[in-house]
XYZ file of C-alpha atoms in Angstrom:
283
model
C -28.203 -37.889 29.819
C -27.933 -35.423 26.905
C -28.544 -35.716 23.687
C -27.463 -33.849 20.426
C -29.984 -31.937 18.217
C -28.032 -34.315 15.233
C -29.160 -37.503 17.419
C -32.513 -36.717 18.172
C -33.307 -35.843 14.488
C -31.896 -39.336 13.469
C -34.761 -40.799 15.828
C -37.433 -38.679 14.441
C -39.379 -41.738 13.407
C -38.507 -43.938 15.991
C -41.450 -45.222 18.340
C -38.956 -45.921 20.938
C -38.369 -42.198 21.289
C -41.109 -39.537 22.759
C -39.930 -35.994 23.029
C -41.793 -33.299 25.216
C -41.410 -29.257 25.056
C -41.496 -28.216 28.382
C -41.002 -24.322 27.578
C -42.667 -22.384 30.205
C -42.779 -19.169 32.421
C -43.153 -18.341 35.746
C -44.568 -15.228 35.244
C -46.707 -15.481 32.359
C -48.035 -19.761 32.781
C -49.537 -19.554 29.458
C -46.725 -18.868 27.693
C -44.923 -22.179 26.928
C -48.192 -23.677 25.754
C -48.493 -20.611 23.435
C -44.743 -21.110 22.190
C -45.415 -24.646 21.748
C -48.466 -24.533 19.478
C -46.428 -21.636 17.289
C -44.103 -24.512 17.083
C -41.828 -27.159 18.576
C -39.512 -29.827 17.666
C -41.214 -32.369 15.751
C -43.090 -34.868 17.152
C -43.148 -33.375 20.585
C -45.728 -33.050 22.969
C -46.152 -30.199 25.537
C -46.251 -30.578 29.094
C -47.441 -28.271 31.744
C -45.466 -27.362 34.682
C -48.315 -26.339 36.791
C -50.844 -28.995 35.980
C -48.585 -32.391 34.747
C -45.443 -32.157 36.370
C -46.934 -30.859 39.761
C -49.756 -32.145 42.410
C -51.875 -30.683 44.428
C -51.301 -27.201 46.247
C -52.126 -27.088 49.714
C -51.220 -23.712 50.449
C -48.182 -25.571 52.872
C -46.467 -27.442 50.758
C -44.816 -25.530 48.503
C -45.846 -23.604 44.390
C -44.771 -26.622 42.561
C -45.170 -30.253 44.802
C -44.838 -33.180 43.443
C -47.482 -35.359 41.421
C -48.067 -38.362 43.080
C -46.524 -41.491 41.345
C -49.658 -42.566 40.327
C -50.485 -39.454 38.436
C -46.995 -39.126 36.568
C -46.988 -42.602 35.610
C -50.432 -42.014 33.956
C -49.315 -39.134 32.182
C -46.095 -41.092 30.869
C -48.716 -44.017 29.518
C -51.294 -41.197 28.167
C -48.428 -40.327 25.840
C -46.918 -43.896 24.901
C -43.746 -43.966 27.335
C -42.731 -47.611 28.457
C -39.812 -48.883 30.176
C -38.415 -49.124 27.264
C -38.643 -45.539 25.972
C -35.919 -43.071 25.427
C -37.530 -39.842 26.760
C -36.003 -36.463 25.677
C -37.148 -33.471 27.092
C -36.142 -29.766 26.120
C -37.123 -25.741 27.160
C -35.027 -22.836 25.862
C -33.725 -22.070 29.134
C -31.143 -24.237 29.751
C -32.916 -27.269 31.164
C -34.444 -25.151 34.020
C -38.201 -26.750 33.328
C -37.079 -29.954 31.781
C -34.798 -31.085 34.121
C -38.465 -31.646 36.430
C -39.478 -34.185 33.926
C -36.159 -35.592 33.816
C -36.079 -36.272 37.305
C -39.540 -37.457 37.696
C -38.797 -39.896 35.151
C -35.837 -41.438 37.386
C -38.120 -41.078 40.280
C -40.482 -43.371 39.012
C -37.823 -45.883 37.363
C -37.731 -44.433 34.090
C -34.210 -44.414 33.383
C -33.554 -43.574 29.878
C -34.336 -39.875 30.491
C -32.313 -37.100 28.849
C -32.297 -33.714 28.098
C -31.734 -32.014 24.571
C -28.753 -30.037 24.600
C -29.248 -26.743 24.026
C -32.886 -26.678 24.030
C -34.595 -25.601 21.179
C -32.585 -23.110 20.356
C -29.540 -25.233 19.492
C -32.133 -27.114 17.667
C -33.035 -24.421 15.497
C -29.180 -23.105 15.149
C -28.119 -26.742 14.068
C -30.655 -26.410 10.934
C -33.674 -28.257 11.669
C -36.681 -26.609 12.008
C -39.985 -26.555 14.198
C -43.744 -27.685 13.671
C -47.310 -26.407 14.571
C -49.119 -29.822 13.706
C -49.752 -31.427 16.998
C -48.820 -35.003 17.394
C -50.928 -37.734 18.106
C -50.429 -40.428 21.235
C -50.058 -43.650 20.936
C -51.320 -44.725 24.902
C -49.180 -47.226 26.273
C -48.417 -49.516 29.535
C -46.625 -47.765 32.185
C -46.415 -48.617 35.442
C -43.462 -46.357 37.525
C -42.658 -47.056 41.111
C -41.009 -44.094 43.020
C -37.749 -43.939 44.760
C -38.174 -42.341 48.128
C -34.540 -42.257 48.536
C -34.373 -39.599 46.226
C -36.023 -36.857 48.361
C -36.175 -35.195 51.534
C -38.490 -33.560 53.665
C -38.588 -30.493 55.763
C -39.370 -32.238 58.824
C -36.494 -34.354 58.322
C -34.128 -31.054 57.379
C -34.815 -29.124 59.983
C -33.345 -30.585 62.848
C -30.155 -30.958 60.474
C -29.854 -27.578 59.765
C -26.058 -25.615 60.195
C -24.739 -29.682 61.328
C -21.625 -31.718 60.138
C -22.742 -34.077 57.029
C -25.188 -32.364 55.317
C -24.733 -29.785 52.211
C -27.412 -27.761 51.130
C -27.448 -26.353 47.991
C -29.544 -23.526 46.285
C -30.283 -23.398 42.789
C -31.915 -19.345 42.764
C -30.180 -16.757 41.172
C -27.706 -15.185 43.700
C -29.811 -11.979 44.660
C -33.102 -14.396 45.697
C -30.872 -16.444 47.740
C -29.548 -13.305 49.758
C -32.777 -11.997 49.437
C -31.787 -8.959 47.843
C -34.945 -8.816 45.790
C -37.729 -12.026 45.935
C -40.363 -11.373 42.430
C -42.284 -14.642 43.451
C -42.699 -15.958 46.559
C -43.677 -13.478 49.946
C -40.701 -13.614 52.247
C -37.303 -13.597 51.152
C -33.591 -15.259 51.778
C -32.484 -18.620 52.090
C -32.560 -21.769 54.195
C -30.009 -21.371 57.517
C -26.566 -22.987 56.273
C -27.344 -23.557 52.427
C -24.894 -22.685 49.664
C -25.639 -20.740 46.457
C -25.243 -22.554 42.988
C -27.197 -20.785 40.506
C -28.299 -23.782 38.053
C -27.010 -21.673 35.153
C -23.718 -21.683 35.893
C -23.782 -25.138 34.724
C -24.431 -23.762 30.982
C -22.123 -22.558 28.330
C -23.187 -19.212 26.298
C -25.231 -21.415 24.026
C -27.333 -23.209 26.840
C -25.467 -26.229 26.546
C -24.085 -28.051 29.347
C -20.449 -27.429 30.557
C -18.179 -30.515 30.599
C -18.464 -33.024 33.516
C -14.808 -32.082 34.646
C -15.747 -28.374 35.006
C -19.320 -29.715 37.061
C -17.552 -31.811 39.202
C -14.977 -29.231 40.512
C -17.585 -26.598 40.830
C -19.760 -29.308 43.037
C -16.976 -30.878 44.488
C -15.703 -26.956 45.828
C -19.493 -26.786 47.394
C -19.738 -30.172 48.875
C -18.248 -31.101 52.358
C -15.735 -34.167 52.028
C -18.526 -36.912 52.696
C -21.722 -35.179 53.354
C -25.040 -36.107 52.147
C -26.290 -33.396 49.613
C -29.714 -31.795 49.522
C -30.890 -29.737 46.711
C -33.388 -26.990 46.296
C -34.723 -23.640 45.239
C -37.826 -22.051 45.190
C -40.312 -24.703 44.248
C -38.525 -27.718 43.687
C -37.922 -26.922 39.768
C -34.496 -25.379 39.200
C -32.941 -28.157 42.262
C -33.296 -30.424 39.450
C -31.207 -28.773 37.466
C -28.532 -29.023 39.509
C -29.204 -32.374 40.255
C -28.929 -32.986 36.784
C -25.263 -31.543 36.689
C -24.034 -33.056 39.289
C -25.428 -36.963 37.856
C -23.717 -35.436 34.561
C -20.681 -34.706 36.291
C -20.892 -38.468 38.169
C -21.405 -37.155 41.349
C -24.324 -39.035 42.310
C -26.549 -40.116 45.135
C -28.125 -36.316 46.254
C -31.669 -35.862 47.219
C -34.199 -32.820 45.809
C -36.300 -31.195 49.028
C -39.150 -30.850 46.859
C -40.921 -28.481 48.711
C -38.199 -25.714 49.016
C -37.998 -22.094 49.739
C -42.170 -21.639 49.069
C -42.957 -24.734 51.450
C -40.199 -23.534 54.160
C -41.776 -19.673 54.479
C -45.004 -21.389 54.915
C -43.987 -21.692 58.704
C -43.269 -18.702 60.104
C -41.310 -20.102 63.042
C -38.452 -21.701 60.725
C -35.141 -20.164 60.769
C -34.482 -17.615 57.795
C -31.607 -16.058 56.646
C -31.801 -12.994 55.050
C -27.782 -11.724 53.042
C -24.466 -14.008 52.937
C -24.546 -15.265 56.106
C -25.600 -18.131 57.680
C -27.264 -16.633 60.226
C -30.739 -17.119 61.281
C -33.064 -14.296 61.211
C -35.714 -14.053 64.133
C -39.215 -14.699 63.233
């Protein structure tokens, strides 16, 4: 699931392995592309948040749903993935963008997916150094066939909500999941009964991962003694990340609501919480 900057290098040259720079910014979209063409990790291609890793807005389902698996796949093949690749995706914020790709890869059977440790910043600090020539694709056959047992929806949270067997957990920064402050989306606080894990609490100083032990007894405090675990945030990106730690940490089998916080304001009659407390807020 990770790999080092020292192992990716030795595959440089290796058709077997495709890398992709998924650097990007919430508040400023054109930035990772912009980053990227300055320059990446060699041989990497760049994908876009918004426009590869995402489908179709409706203005109800959420700032960043889901491709469909027909779409993803395509993109995989456009850029020479087969079900025999090693993908390795990287950002330089701890995983936050590429764990998406990550876990669109497993979604659609892909399952030598991993992220580069670190990011490119480790990749720099380790010696190696970045590229502006873009690289070339080689299309190839893909076909990926997605998992529905790795999500959930809202209809089927919502009558779950605040019951025995389910564990919600929130990958925003502590003050959006009070909603002390909310920069991106228009109403703020947190899903009725979810816990707080901010996905970068899972990172050492440097960005790389902390050790499975430490993961699984952060998870393990969250997670109800046989519950069925739920992740999200506010559009479906950062969840992964924690998804990601917890799979690192072999605690495995939880499901990403895809839609999250942006799709579940959509609806003004859904209960809200605004603060620490589970408590819903009247709407």
């Amino acid at each position: 699931m990770l790999v080092s900057p020292k192992t990716l290098a030795a595959h440089a040259n290796d058709p077997d392995w495709v890398v992709f720079d998924c650097r990007h910014d919430l508040m400023n979209p054109g930035r990772g592309e912009s980053m990227y063409r300055e320059g990446h990790v060699p041989g990497a291609f760049f994908v876009n948040l918004d426009t590869d890793l995402s489908g179709e807005k409706t203005g109800a389902n959420g700032r960043h749903p889901l491709p469909s698996p027909a779409a993803f796949s395509a993109f995989l093949a456009r850029h020479g993935v087969t079900q025999h690749s090693t993908l390795v995706a990287y950002d330089d914020v701890g995983g936050q963008f590429a764990a998406r790709l990550w876990w669109l890869c497993r979604w659609v059977g892909l399952r030598n997916a991993a992220l580069l440790d670190g990011g490119v910043q480790r990749w720099i600090a380790s010696g190696y150094t970045l590229e502006s020539a873009l690289p070339q694709a080689r299309p190839a056959p893909f076909s990926g066939r997605a998992d529905a047992s790795m999500l959930t929806s809202v209809d089927e949270l919502l009558p779950r909500i605040n019951r025995p067997g389910l564990t919600i957990i929130d990958a925003r920064a502590p003050e959006r999941y009070r909603g002390d402050v909310e920069p991106i989306d228009p109403v703020a606080g947190h899903i009725p009964g979810a816990v707080n894990r901010f996905y970068k609490e899972n990172l050492n100083a440097d960005l790389t991962m902390k050790s499975p032990e430490v993961l699984r007894d952060a998870f393990t405090n969250l997670v109800d003694a046989g519950s069925e675990v739920v992740h999200q945030c506010g559009s479906g990106v950062t969840a992964c990340a924690n998804i990601f730690a917890m799979e690192y940490a072999g605690l495995t089998g939880s499901r990403l609501y895809a839609g999250s916080w942006s799709e579940w304001i959509a609806d003004p009659s859904r209960p809200m919480v605004v603060g620490p407390a589970s408590k819903a807020k009247s709407t």
